[in-house]
Short mmCIF file of C-alpha atoms and ligand atoms in Angstrom, two decimals:
data_model
loop_
_atom_site.label_atom_id
_atom_site.label_comp_id
_atom_site.label_asym_id
_atom_site.label_seq_id
_atom_site.Cartn_x
_atom_site.Cartn_y
_atom_site.Cartn_z
CA MET A 112 6.53 -21.98 -16.92
CA GLY A 113 6.52 -19.18 -19.44
CA LEU A 114 6.09 -15.50 -18.81
CA LYS A 115 2.53 -14.23 -18.95
CA LEU A 116 1.71 -10.54 -19.31
CA PHE A 117 -1.43 -8.46 -19.52
CA ASN A 118 -1.66 -7.13 -23.05
CA THR A 119 -3.75 -3.95 -23.29
CA LEU A 120 -4.35 -4.80 -26.94
CA SER A 121 -6.23 -8.02 -26.16
CA ARG A 122 -7.28 -6.94 -22.67
CA SER A 123 -6.13 -10.29 -21.39
CA ILE A 124 -3.19 -12.07 -19.85
CA GLN A 125 -1.20 -13.75 -22.60
CA GLU A 126 1.79 -16.02 -22.86
CA PHE A 127 4.77 -13.91 -23.91
CA ALA A 128 6.06 -15.21 -27.25
CA PRO A 129 8.41 -12.73 -28.93
CA LEU A 130 8.51 -12.38 -32.71
CA ALA A 131 12.10 -13.62 -33.08
CA PRO A 132 13.28 -15.27 -29.86
CA PRO A 133 15.60 -14.95 -28.06
CA LYS A 134 15.57 -11.36 -29.28
CA VAL A 135 13.09 -8.94 -27.76
CA GLY A 136 12.53 -5.41 -29.01
CA MET A 137 11.12 -3.17 -26.32
CA TYR A 138 10.18 0.49 -26.57
CA CYS A 139 9.45 2.58 -23.49
CA CYS A 140 7.98 6.05 -23.96
CA GLY A 141 10.58 8.19 -22.25
CA PRO A 142 10.63 11.50 -20.45
CA THR A 143 9.48 14.82 -21.78
CA VAL A 144 12.43 16.89 -20.63
CA TYR A 145 10.71 20.08 -19.49
CA ASP A 146 11.11 19.59 -15.72
CA PHE A 147 12.57 17.18 -13.16
CA ALA A 148 10.81 13.83 -13.35
CA HIS A 149 8.38 13.29 -10.47
CA ILE A 150 7.84 10.18 -8.40
CA GLY A 151 4.84 9.20 -10.58
CA ASN A 152 7.03 9.29 -13.70
CA TRP A 153 9.56 7.21 -11.81
CA ARG A 154 7.02 4.56 -11.01
CA THR A 155 6.54 4.04 -14.73
CA PHE A 156 10.26 4.09 -15.56
CA VAL A 157 11.08 1.65 -12.74
CA PHE A 158 8.28 -0.57 -14.08
CA GLY A 159 9.97 -0.49 -17.51
CA ASP A 160 13.24 -1.44 -15.84
CA LEU A 161 11.54 -4.33 -14.05
CA VAL A 162 10.18 -5.65 -17.35
CA ARG A 163 13.58 -5.45 -19.01
CA ARG A 164 15.39 -7.08 -16.08
CA THR A 165 12.76 -9.85 -15.92
CA LEU A 166 13.20 -10.61 -19.62
CA GLU A 167 16.98 -10.69 -19.29
CA PHE A 168 16.69 -12.90 -16.21
CA LYS A 169 14.67 -15.27 -18.36
CA GLY A 170 17.42 -15.35 -20.95
CA TYR A 171 16.04 -13.04 -23.61
CA ALA A 172 18.37 -10.75 -25.56
CA VAL A 173 16.58 -7.46 -25.01
CA THR A 174 17.03 -4.25 -26.94
CA GLN A 175 15.46 -1.55 -24.80
CA VAL A 176 14.79 1.77 -26.49
CA MET A 177 13.66 4.81 -24.54
CA ASN A 178 13.11 8.04 -26.39
CA VAL A 179 13.80 11.49 -25.04
CA THR A 180 11.03 13.89 -26.04
CA ASP A 181 13.00 17.08 -26.47
CA VAL A 182 10.51 19.09 -28.51
CA GLU A 183 6.73 19.36 -27.95
CA ASP A 184 4.11 21.87 -26.79
CA LYS A 185 5.05 22.06 -23.07
CA ILE A 186 8.76 22.36 -23.80
CA ILE A 187 8.25 25.19 -26.27
CA LYS A 188 6.10 27.05 -23.76
CA ARG A 189 8.83 26.76 -21.10
CA VAL A 190 11.58 27.73 -23.54
CA ARG A 191 9.59 30.88 -24.29
CA GLU A 192 8.96 31.63 -20.62
CA THR A 193 12.56 31.07 -19.56
CA LYS A 194 14.02 32.86 -22.58
CA THR A 195 16.54 30.09 -23.16
CA SER A 196 17.43 28.06 -26.22
CA LEU A 197 15.77 24.71 -26.80
CA SER A 198 18.94 22.65 -26.31
CA GLU A 199 20.07 24.63 -23.27
CA PHE A 200 16.66 24.16 -21.66
CA THR A 201 16.15 20.46 -22.41
CA GLY A 202 19.84 19.60 -21.80
CA LYS A 203 19.53 20.52 -18.14
CA TYR A 204 16.52 18.28 -17.52
CA GLU A 205 17.85 15.47 -19.64
CA ALA A 206 21.07 15.36 -17.60
CA ALA A 207 18.99 15.30 -14.41
CA PHE A 208 16.87 12.48 -15.81
CA PHE A 209 19.85 10.23 -16.50
CA GLU A 210 21.34 11.01 -13.10
CA ASP A 211 18.04 10.06 -11.44
CA LEU A 212 17.82 6.90 -13.54
CA LYS A 213 21.17 5.87 -12.09
CA THR A 214 20.16 6.81 -8.55
CA LEU A 215 17.23 4.42 -8.87
CA ASN A 216 19.53 1.74 -10.26
CA CYS A 217 17.58 1.46 -13.51
CA LEU A 218 19.62 -0.09 -16.31
CA LEU A 219 20.50 2.39 -19.01
CA PRO A 220 18.34 1.63 -22.08
CA HIS A 221 20.42 0.38 -25.01
CA GLN A 222 19.32 3.31 -27.12
CA THR A 223 17.94 6.70 -26.09
CA PRO A 224 17.00 8.49 -29.32
CA HIS A 225 16.06 12.16 -29.34
CA ALA A 226 13.17 13.60 -31.32
CA THR A 227 15.22 16.58 -32.52
CA GLU A 228 17.78 14.19 -34.02
CA HIS A 229 15.12 12.34 -36.03
CA ILE A 230 13.42 15.15 -37.90
CA ALA A 231 14.36 13.59 -41.28
CA GLU A 232 12.80 10.24 -40.30
CA ILE A 233 9.70 12.01 -38.99
CA ILE A 234 9.30 13.94 -42.26
CA ALA A 235 9.79 10.72 -44.30
CA LEU A 236 7.09 9.00 -42.24
CA ILE A 237 4.63 11.85 -42.77
CA GLU A 238 5.40 11.83 -46.51
CA LYS A 239 4.55 8.13 -46.59
CA LEU A 240 1.21 8.78 -44.90
CA ILE A 241 0.44 11.59 -47.33
CA ALA A 242 1.36 9.33 -50.27
CA ARG A 243 -1.05 6.71 -48.92
CA GLY A 244 -3.80 9.31 -48.71
CA ILE A 245 -4.05 9.03 -44.91
CA ALA A 246 -2.55 12.46 -44.11
CA TYR A 247 -3.22 15.89 -45.55
CA GLN A 248 -2.09 19.48 -45.18
CA ALA A 249 -4.82 21.77 -43.85
CA ALA A 250 -5.37 25.47 -44.52
CA ASP A 251 -3.38 26.37 -41.39
CA GLY A 252 -0.27 24.81 -43.00
CA SER A 253 -0.12 21.93 -40.52
CA VAL A 254 -0.32 18.30 -41.61
CA TYR A 255 -2.99 16.10 -40.03
CA PHE A 256 -3.70 12.40 -39.84
CA SER A 257 -7.10 11.57 -41.34
CA ILE A 258 -8.96 9.13 -39.14
CA GLU A 259 -11.70 8.73 -41.73
CA LYS A 260 -9.25 7.81 -44.52
CA TYR A 261 -7.40 5.45 -42.21
CA ARG A 262 -10.59 3.66 -41.26
CA GLY A 263 -11.61 3.69 -44.91
CA CYS A 264 -8.57 1.48 -45.64
CA GLY A 265 -10.00 -1.17 -43.35
CA CYS A 266 -7.78 -0.16 -40.43
CA THR A 267 -9.05 0.16 -36.87
CA TYR A 268 -8.51 3.39 -34.96
CA GLY A 269 -8.84 2.84 -31.22
CA GLN A 270 -7.43 -0.68 -30.90
CA LEU A 271 -6.41 -0.21 -27.28
CA LEU A 272 -9.49 1.62 -26.07
CA LYS A 273 -11.93 -0.21 -28.35
CA LEU A 274 -13.62 3.03 -29.39
CA ASN A 275 -17.16 2.77 -30.63
CA PHE A 276 -17.36 5.26 -33.48
CA ASP A 277 -21.09 4.79 -33.94
CA GLU A 278 -21.65 6.33 -30.54
CA MET A 279 -19.20 9.17 -30.98
CA ARG A 280 -19.31 12.44 -32.78
CA ALA A 281 -15.87 12.89 -34.21
CA GLY A 282 -14.46 16.41 -34.17
CA GLU A 283 -12.86 18.20 -37.12
CA ARG A 284 -9.23 18.23 -36.15
CA VAL A 285 -7.04 18.88 -33.16
CA LYS A 286 -3.66 20.56 -33.09
CA SER A 287 -2.81 20.02 -29.44
CA ASP A 288 -1.05 16.74 -28.59
CA GLU A 289 -3.38 15.96 -25.73
CA TYR A 290 -7.14 15.59 -26.08
CA ALA A 291 -9.96 13.54 -24.59
CA LYS A 292 -11.33 10.45 -26.24
CA GLU A 293 -14.72 12.14 -26.48
CA SER A 294 -13.17 14.53 -28.97
CA VAL A 295 -11.45 12.08 -31.27
CA ALA A 296 -10.35 14.08 -34.27
CA ASP A 297 -7.71 14.29 -36.96
CA PHE A 298 -4.50 14.96 -35.07
CA ALA A 299 -1.42 16.95 -36.00
CA LEU A 300 1.63 15.21 -37.45
CA TRP A 301 3.47 18.36 -38.43
CA LYS A 302 2.68 21.70 -36.79
CA ALA A 303 3.20 24.76 -38.96
CA ARG A 304 5.34 27.42 -37.32
CA VAL A 305 3.50 30.06 -35.30
CA PRO A 306 5.06 33.17 -33.70
CA GLU A 307 4.93 31.59 -30.20
CA ASP A 308 7.31 28.84 -31.37
CA GLY A 309 10.16 31.36 -31.50
CA ASP A 310 13.02 29.81 -33.39
CA VAL A 311 12.05 26.22 -32.57
CA CYS A 312 11.37 25.06 -36.12
CA TRP A 313 12.74 22.95 -38.95
CA PRO A 314 12.26 23.21 -42.72
CA SER A 315 9.94 20.62 -44.29
CA PRO A 316 8.09 20.02 -47.57
CA TRP A 317 5.12 21.77 -45.87
CA GLY A 318 7.04 24.82 -44.72
CA GLU A 319 8.77 25.54 -41.43
CA GLY A 320 7.37 23.80 -38.42
CA ARG A 321 7.91 21.04 -35.91
CA PRO A 322 6.68 17.50 -35.33
CA GLY A 323 3.68 16.50 -33.24
CA TRP A 324 4.50 14.42 -30.17
CA HIS A 325 2.89 11.16 -31.35
CA ILE A 326 4.78 10.93 -34.65
CA GLU A 327 8.10 11.25 -32.80
CA CYS A 328 7.61 7.88 -31.12
CA SER A 329 6.40 6.14 -34.31
CA ALA A 330 9.44 7.37 -36.25
CA MET A 331 12.03 6.48 -33.61
CA SER A 332 10.60 3.11 -32.58
CA THR A 333 10.20 1.78 -36.11
CA LYS A 334 13.58 3.11 -37.20
CA ILE A 335 15.39 1.25 -34.43
CA LEU A 336 13.19 -1.80 -33.82
CA GLY A 337 11.63 -2.25 -37.26
CA PRO A 338 7.99 -1.98 -38.43
CA SER A 339 6.89 -4.74 -36.03
CA PHE A 340 8.31 -5.33 -32.59
CA ASP A 341 7.49 -7.08 -29.34
CA LEU A 342 6.79 -4.71 -26.49
CA HIS A 343 5.68 -1.14 -26.00
CA LEU A 344 5.37 0.37 -22.53
CA GLY A 345 4.15 3.50 -20.86
CA GLY A 346 1.95 4.83 -18.09
CA GLU A 347 -1.79 4.25 -18.43
CA ASP A 348 -2.41 7.90 -19.33
CA LEU A 349 -0.55 7.31 -22.59
CA ILE A 350 -3.08 4.77 -23.90
CA PHE A 351 -5.10 7.59 -25.38
CA PRO A 352 -4.37 9.45 -27.50
CA HIS A 353 -0.60 8.88 -27.62
CA HIS A 354 -0.46 5.12 -28.14
CA GLU A 355 -3.60 4.94 -30.28
CA ASP A 356 -2.07 7.58 -32.52
CA GLU A 357 1.26 5.76 -32.61
CA ILE A 358 -0.51 2.60 -33.80
CA ALA A 359 -2.48 4.52 -36.43
CA GLN A 360 0.58 6.35 -37.78
CA SER A 361 2.82 3.28 -37.82
CA GLU A 362 0.34 0.79 -39.23
CA GLY A 363 -0.97 3.42 -41.64
CA ALA A 364 2.53 3.92 -43.04
CA THR A 365 3.85 0.34 -43.06
CA GLY A 366 0.68 -1.72 -43.45
CA LYS A 367 2.16 -4.06 -40.84
CA HIS A 368 1.10 -4.97 -37.34
CA PHE A 369 3.01 -2.50 -35.15
CA VAL A 370 3.42 -3.96 -31.64
CA LYS A 371 2.59 -7.42 -30.28
CA TYR A 372 2.28 -6.60 -26.56
CA TRP A 373 1.25 -3.27 -25.05
CA LEU A 374 1.98 -2.92 -21.34
CA HIS A 375 0.65 -0.05 -19.27
CA GLY A 376 1.56 0.82 -15.72
CA ALA A 377 -1.12 2.21 -13.40
CA HIS A 378 -0.63 5.63 -11.88
CA LEU A 379 0.85 6.64 -8.59
CA LEU A 380 -1.04 8.76 -6.08
CA VAL A 381 0.58 10.55 -3.17
CA GLU A 382 -1.16 10.23 0.20
CA GLY A 383 -4.26 9.05 -1.69
CA LYS A 384 -4.45 12.05 -3.99
CA LYS A 385 -3.34 12.95 -7.46
CA MET A 386 -0.03 14.72 -7.15
CA SER A 387 -0.23 18.46 -7.48
CA LYS A 388 2.00 21.34 -6.52
CA SER A 389 -0.93 23.21 -4.92
CA LEU A 390 -1.75 20.26 -2.62
CA GLY A 391 1.88 20.13 -1.51
CA ASN A 392 2.07 16.42 -2.35
CA PHE A 393 4.23 16.79 -5.45
CA PHE A 394 7.62 15.11 -5.16
CA THR A 395 10.46 14.87 -7.60
CA LEU A 396 13.06 12.21 -6.89
CA ARG A 397 15.35 14.99 -5.73
CA ASP A 398 12.79 16.21 -3.17
CA LEU A 399 12.79 12.74 -1.61
CA LEU A 400 16.58 12.48 -1.60
CA ALA A 401 16.69 15.86 0.15
CA LYS A 402 14.45 14.37 2.86
CA GLY A 403 17.17 11.80 3.52
CA PHE A 404 15.77 8.83 1.62
CA THR A 405 18.04 6.83 -0.65
CA GLY A 406 17.57 5.71 -4.24
CA ARG A 407 17.42 2.10 -3.01
CA GLU A 408 14.61 2.86 -0.61
CA ILE A 409 12.63 4.71 -3.25
CA ARG A 410 13.19 1.94 -5.80
CA TYR A 411 12.10 -0.69 -3.29
CA SER A 412 8.99 1.29 -2.46
CA LEU A 413 8.05 1.72 -6.13
CA LEU A 414 8.50 -2.01 -6.64
CA THR A 415 6.15 -3.10 -3.88
CA ALA A 416 2.88 -2.73 -5.79
CA HIS A 417 1.71 -4.67 -8.83
CA TYR A 418 2.17 -2.57 -11.95
CA ARG A 419 -1.53 -2.67 -12.83
CA GLU A 420 -2.64 -1.42 -9.42
CA THR A 421 -2.78 2.22 -8.51
CA PHE A 422 0.01 2.77 -6.01
CA ASN A 423 -0.51 5.02 -3.03
CA PHE A 424 2.88 6.49 -2.26
CA THR A 425 3.38 7.81 1.26
CA LEU A 426 6.40 9.00 3.23
CA GLU A 427 5.43 6.51 5.91
CA GLY A 428 5.57 3.74 3.32
CA LEU A 429 9.01 4.94 2.34
CA SER A 430 10.16 4.62 5.94
CA GLY A 431 8.75 1.08 5.85
CA ALA A 432 10.99 0.44 2.84
CA ARG A 433 13.97 1.34 5.02
CA THR A 434 12.97 -1.28 7.62
CA ALA A 435 12.39 -3.95 4.99
CA LEU A 436 15.73 -3.30 3.32
CA ALA A 437 17.49 -3.40 6.69
CA ARG A 438 16.09 -6.92 7.22
CA ILE A 439 17.41 -8.05 3.87
CA ASP A 440 20.76 -6.33 4.41
CA GLU A 441 21.22 -7.89 7.81
CA CYS A 442 20.58 -11.35 6.44
CA LEU A 443 22.93 -10.79 3.50
CA GLY A 444 25.57 -9.40 5.83
CA LYS A 445 25.42 -12.53 7.98
CA LEU A 446 25.59 -14.77 4.94
CA ARG A 447 28.63 -12.90 3.67
CA GLU A 448 30.17 -13.26 7.08
CA ALA A 449 29.41 -16.99 7.06
CA VAL A 450 31.10 -17.34 3.70
CA GLY A 451 34.09 -15.22 4.64
CA ALA A 452 34.60 -16.70 8.11
CA PRO A 453 33.05 -20.14 8.36
CA ASN A 454 32.23 -21.32 11.84
CA SER A 455 33.78 -24.56 12.93
CA ASP A 456 30.52 -26.55 13.27
CA SER A 457 29.51 -26.29 9.68
CA ALA A 458 32.76 -25.58 7.87
CA GLY A 459 33.72 -28.10 5.30
CA THR A 460 30.23 -29.42 4.66
CA ASP A 461 30.13 -30.41 1.03
CA VAL A 462 27.48 -29.45 -1.49
CA SER A 463 25.72 -32.81 -1.36
CA SER A 464 25.08 -32.47 2.34
CA SER A 465 23.95 -28.89 1.87
CA GLN A 466 21.45 -30.22 -0.66
CA GLN A 467 20.09 -32.56 2.00
CA HIS A 468 19.79 -29.64 4.37
CA ALA A 469 18.03 -27.53 1.81
CA ASP A 470 15.55 -30.26 1.07
CA SER A 471 14.86 -30.94 4.71
CA GLU A 472 12.06 -29.33 6.64
CA ILE A 473 14.21 -26.76 8.32
CA GLY A 474 16.22 -26.04 5.19
CA VAL A 475 16.64 -22.66 3.57
CA PRO A 476 14.19 -22.74 0.67
CA ASN A 477 16.57 -23.84 -2.05
CA ASP A 478 14.06 -23.01 -4.72
CA LEU A 479 14.18 -19.26 -4.07
CA VAL A 480 15.07 -18.58 -7.69
CA ALA A 481 12.44 -20.95 -9.08
CA ARG A 482 9.67 -19.61 -6.86
CA PHE A 483 10.67 -16.02 -7.49
CA ALA A 484 10.66 -16.69 -11.25
CA ALA A 485 7.24 -18.34 -11.05
CA ALA A 486 5.84 -15.27 -9.29
CA LEU A 487 7.16 -12.95 -11.99
CA ASP A 488 5.90 -15.26 -14.73
CA ASP A 489 2.43 -14.61 -13.37
CA ASP A 490 2.06 -11.16 -14.95
CA LEU A 491 4.91 -9.81 -12.78
CA ASN A 492 3.25 -10.72 -9.50
CA ILE A 493 5.61 -8.65 -7.40
CA SER A 494 3.85 -9.23 -4.05
CA ALA A 495 4.32 -12.98 -4.45
CA ALA A 496 7.93 -12.35 -5.50
CA TRP A 497 8.59 -10.31 -2.34
CA GLY A 498 6.80 -13.02 -0.38
CA THR A 499 9.40 -15.57 -1.51
CA VAL A 500 12.20 -13.14 -0.67
CA PHE A 501 11.04 -12.52 2.89
CA GLU A 502 10.29 -16.18 3.50
CA TRP A 503 13.84 -16.89 2.39
CA VAL A 504 15.16 -14.19 4.75
CA ARG A 505 13.21 -15.71 7.65
CA GLU A 506 14.41 -19.24 6.98
CA THR A 507 17.97 -18.14 6.37
CA ASN A 508 18.02 -16.16 9.61
CA ARG A 509 16.67 -19.16 11.47
CA ARG A 510 19.34 -21.43 10.06
CA LEU A 511 22.00 -18.86 10.84
CA ALA A 512 20.75 -18.49 14.39
CA GLU A 513 20.78 -22.28 14.78
CA ASN A 514 24.28 -22.31 13.42
CA SER A 515 23.19 -25.02 11.02
CA LEU A 516 24.09 -23.35 7.74
CA SER A 517 27.25 -24.61 6.13
CA THR A 518 29.66 -22.45 4.21
CA ALA A 519 28.60 -24.19 1.01
CA GLU A 520 24.95 -23.47 1.74
CA ALA A 521 25.67 -19.85 2.53
CA THR A 522 27.55 -19.58 -0.77
CA VAL A 523 24.59 -21.10 -2.64
CA ALA A 524 22.23 -18.74 -0.83
CA LEU A 525 24.27 -15.70 -1.87
CA THR A 526 24.43 -16.92 -5.47
CA GLU A 527 20.66 -17.34 -5.49
CA TRP A 528 20.24 -13.88 -4.02
CA ASP A 529 22.45 -12.38 -6.74
CA LYS A 530 20.25 -14.01 -9.37
CA ILE A 531 17.04 -12.56 -8.04
CA ASP A 532 18.67 -9.23 -7.32
CA SER A 533 19.51 -8.99 -11.03
CA VAL A 534 15.75 -8.37 -11.32
CA LEU A 535 15.08 -6.41 -8.13
CA GLY A 536 18.18 -4.23 -8.28
CA ILE A 537 18.07 -3.38 -4.58
CA GLY A 538 21.01 -5.33 -3.18
CA ALA A 539 23.38 -3.34 -0.99
CA PRO A 540 27.08 -3.66 -1.56
CA PRO A 541 28.88 -5.80 1.02
CA ALA A 542 29.79 -3.95 4.21
CA ALA A 543 33.45 -4.24 3.22
CA ASP A 544 32.60 -1.65 0.62
CA ALA A 545 32.44 0.98 3.35
CA PRO A 546 34.37 4.06 2.30
CA ALA A 547 38.11 3.84 2.97
CA GLU A 548 37.83 6.67 5.46
CA VAL A 549 35.25 4.68 7.47
CA VAL A 550 37.38 1.53 7.40
CA ALA A 551 40.35 3.61 8.56
CA LEU A 552 38.33 4.91 11.51
CA LEU A 553 37.38 1.35 12.45
CA GLU A 554 41.03 0.37 12.42
CA ALA A 555 41.93 3.41 14.52
CA ARG A 556 39.29 2.39 17.06
CA GLN A 557 40.71 -1.11 17.25
CA ALA A 558 44.15 0.31 17.82
CA ALA A 559 42.81 2.56 20.60
CA ARG A 560 41.10 -0.38 22.29
CA LYS A 561 44.23 -2.45 22.10
CA ALA A 562 46.08 0.40 23.74
CA LYS A 563 43.29 0.48 26.36
CA ASP A 564 42.52 4.09 25.39
CA PHE A 565 38.76 3.57 25.73
CA LYS A 566 38.00 7.28 25.74
CA ARG A 567 39.54 7.63 22.31
CA ALA A 568 37.87 4.41 21.11
CA ASP A 569 34.46 5.80 22.13
CA ALA A 570 35.17 9.13 20.47
CA ILE A 571 35.98 7.33 17.23
CA ARG A 572 32.79 5.28 17.53
CA ASP A 573 30.79 8.54 17.81
CA LYS A 574 32.58 9.90 14.79
CA LEU A 575 31.60 6.82 12.79
CA LYS A 576 28.02 7.19 13.96
CA ALA A 577 27.95 10.75 12.71
CA LYS A 578 29.04 9.41 9.33
CA GLY A 579 26.18 6.91 9.32
CA TRP A 580 28.01 3.76 10.47
CA VAL A 581 27.84 1.71 13.65
CA ILE A 582 30.27 -0.88 14.93
CA GLU A 583 28.89 -4.19 16.03
CA ASP A 584 31.24 -6.14 18.24
CA THR A 585 30.76 -9.79 17.35
CA PRO A 586 32.65 -12.85 18.58
CA LYS A 587 34.43 -12.77 15.24
CA GLY A 588 35.55 -9.20 15.68
CA PRO A 589 34.07 -5.77 15.00
CA LYS A 590 31.79 -5.33 11.98
CA LEU A 591 30.72 -2.13 10.28
CA LYS A 592 27.03 -1.67 9.69
CA LYS A 593 25.25 1.17 7.90
CA ILE A 594 22.64 2.91 10.04
P1 AMP B 107 6.06 12.52 -19.35
O1 AMP B 107 7.48 12.91 -19.02
O2 AMP B 107 5.05 13.49 -18.85
O3 AMP B 107 5.90 12.24 -20.83
O4 AMP B 107 5.76 11.16 -18.60
C1 AMP B 107 6.67 10.11 -18.54
C2 AMP B 107 6.00 8.84 -18.12
O5 AMP B 107 5.46 8.97 -16.80
C3 AMP B 107 4.82 8.40 -18.99
O6 AMP B 107 4.93 7.02 -19.27
C4 AMP B 107 3.59 8.70 -18.14
O7 AMP B 107 2.56 7.80 -18.43
C5 AMP B 107 4.13 8.45 -16.75
N1 AMP B 107 3.38 9.13 -15.67
C6 AMP B 107 2.97 10.41 -15.59
N2 AMP B 107 2.32 10.67 -14.42
C7 AMP B 107 2.34 9.50 -13.72
C8 AMP B 107 1.83 9.07 -12.43
N3 AMP B 107 1.21 9.91 -11.59
N4 AMP B 107 2.03 7.77 -12.07
C9 AMP B 107 2.67 6.91 -12.88
N5 AMP B 107 3.17 7.24 -14.11
C10 AMP B 107 3.01 8.51 -14.53
ZN1 ZN B 108 5.76 7.65 -26.90
#
């Protein structure tokens, strides 16, 4: 079965057929580096990561581009308020962003272009639009995109929202990057320098100034991925005006169809409400880490809801993520143990007999990968995907408890897990990966027990506990387990 995705452009679920398979060009609108990214932002970035990992899992050769917006209205305001330089200010938040990306185990996009490093491309794009008569310089020195001229060329403005111009009263022009769809107006491509900009400006054919936010993405995406590419992603708030304006600028300049599939992630609420600092429900990733949650738990939690459903994030839900991950970890730990130390009943079973097992009624579902893939094919149906994972955990645990899982089957099960975890990205490292210091303590405890110094053995066990590890004494010897 092929991958099907909801395309905002057609407002329908469509079969995914890239322009030049197996290559896929994918552009994700990236962070505006004026603050630490919040958990809502992270929902969208983890969604982008899920899309990329799913495509790679399906064998596509993906080029993922994520821009870094390092100059726009909000940034300039903060630079002014903090009396810092632009690069000093944005550098701090950019570094934090990439650290957080890693904490959440998101793959690093192949390219992460910066707006301030593409001023020449932005100017060239605006010049093209002016040459085509679709952009003009206004009396305030800024350059605007003319919606009327664009529509006059037979182009459609509002392809994603399906704007009805007959029922709207278009405004004159708008300089701010963000505006409501009720006030559709010519929007700024190049903003003439004003005193509040300080020294954040670049020379241009229209005088000193800086780019508008929307043109940044058009210039960087088309430079790297070409005039037409496969996928463009962002949160649902970006549909208007950001993505509409990107389409208008790009198609206006190249005359080519810009993007084949537009994917938008729904927003995240916290405890049922829009996040806001005054409500006290505003969390950055760092706030949650400070509360003792891990990147894995947060990633898992963000991946539990379908990307087109509003997700209600709660701290209770995050604790639930911990329980769910512990179930998976326990099962994986036992499988690893089975592979590393086969029990005598099932050791030596060959693959053909494991196949019989897997196909039998009590077998571990041997089609974990196929069923997981089918769930994702269905517009990234993540609940169904988790359903297959937990069914697999249940069946595997049952087989393990019955002692009816052969070494070969356990090996197959772990290989299957690795395949699906290439998409989920939540797998814990094997327990053997415990820090050397923890392993050393375990060994010291064993030595103490051997010497019948139980007092010392217990003291070491408490020490391990304080470090977040417990010892489970199993018939096959002591095992370390993360609390
Ligand atoms: P920004 O850094 O403000 O440009 O936003 C980065 C990304 O986060 C964009 O794709 C936004 O659509 C997305 N975003 C912002 N707020 C939320 C939210 N509450 N839930 C989900 N995504 C969001
Ligand atoms: Zn963008």
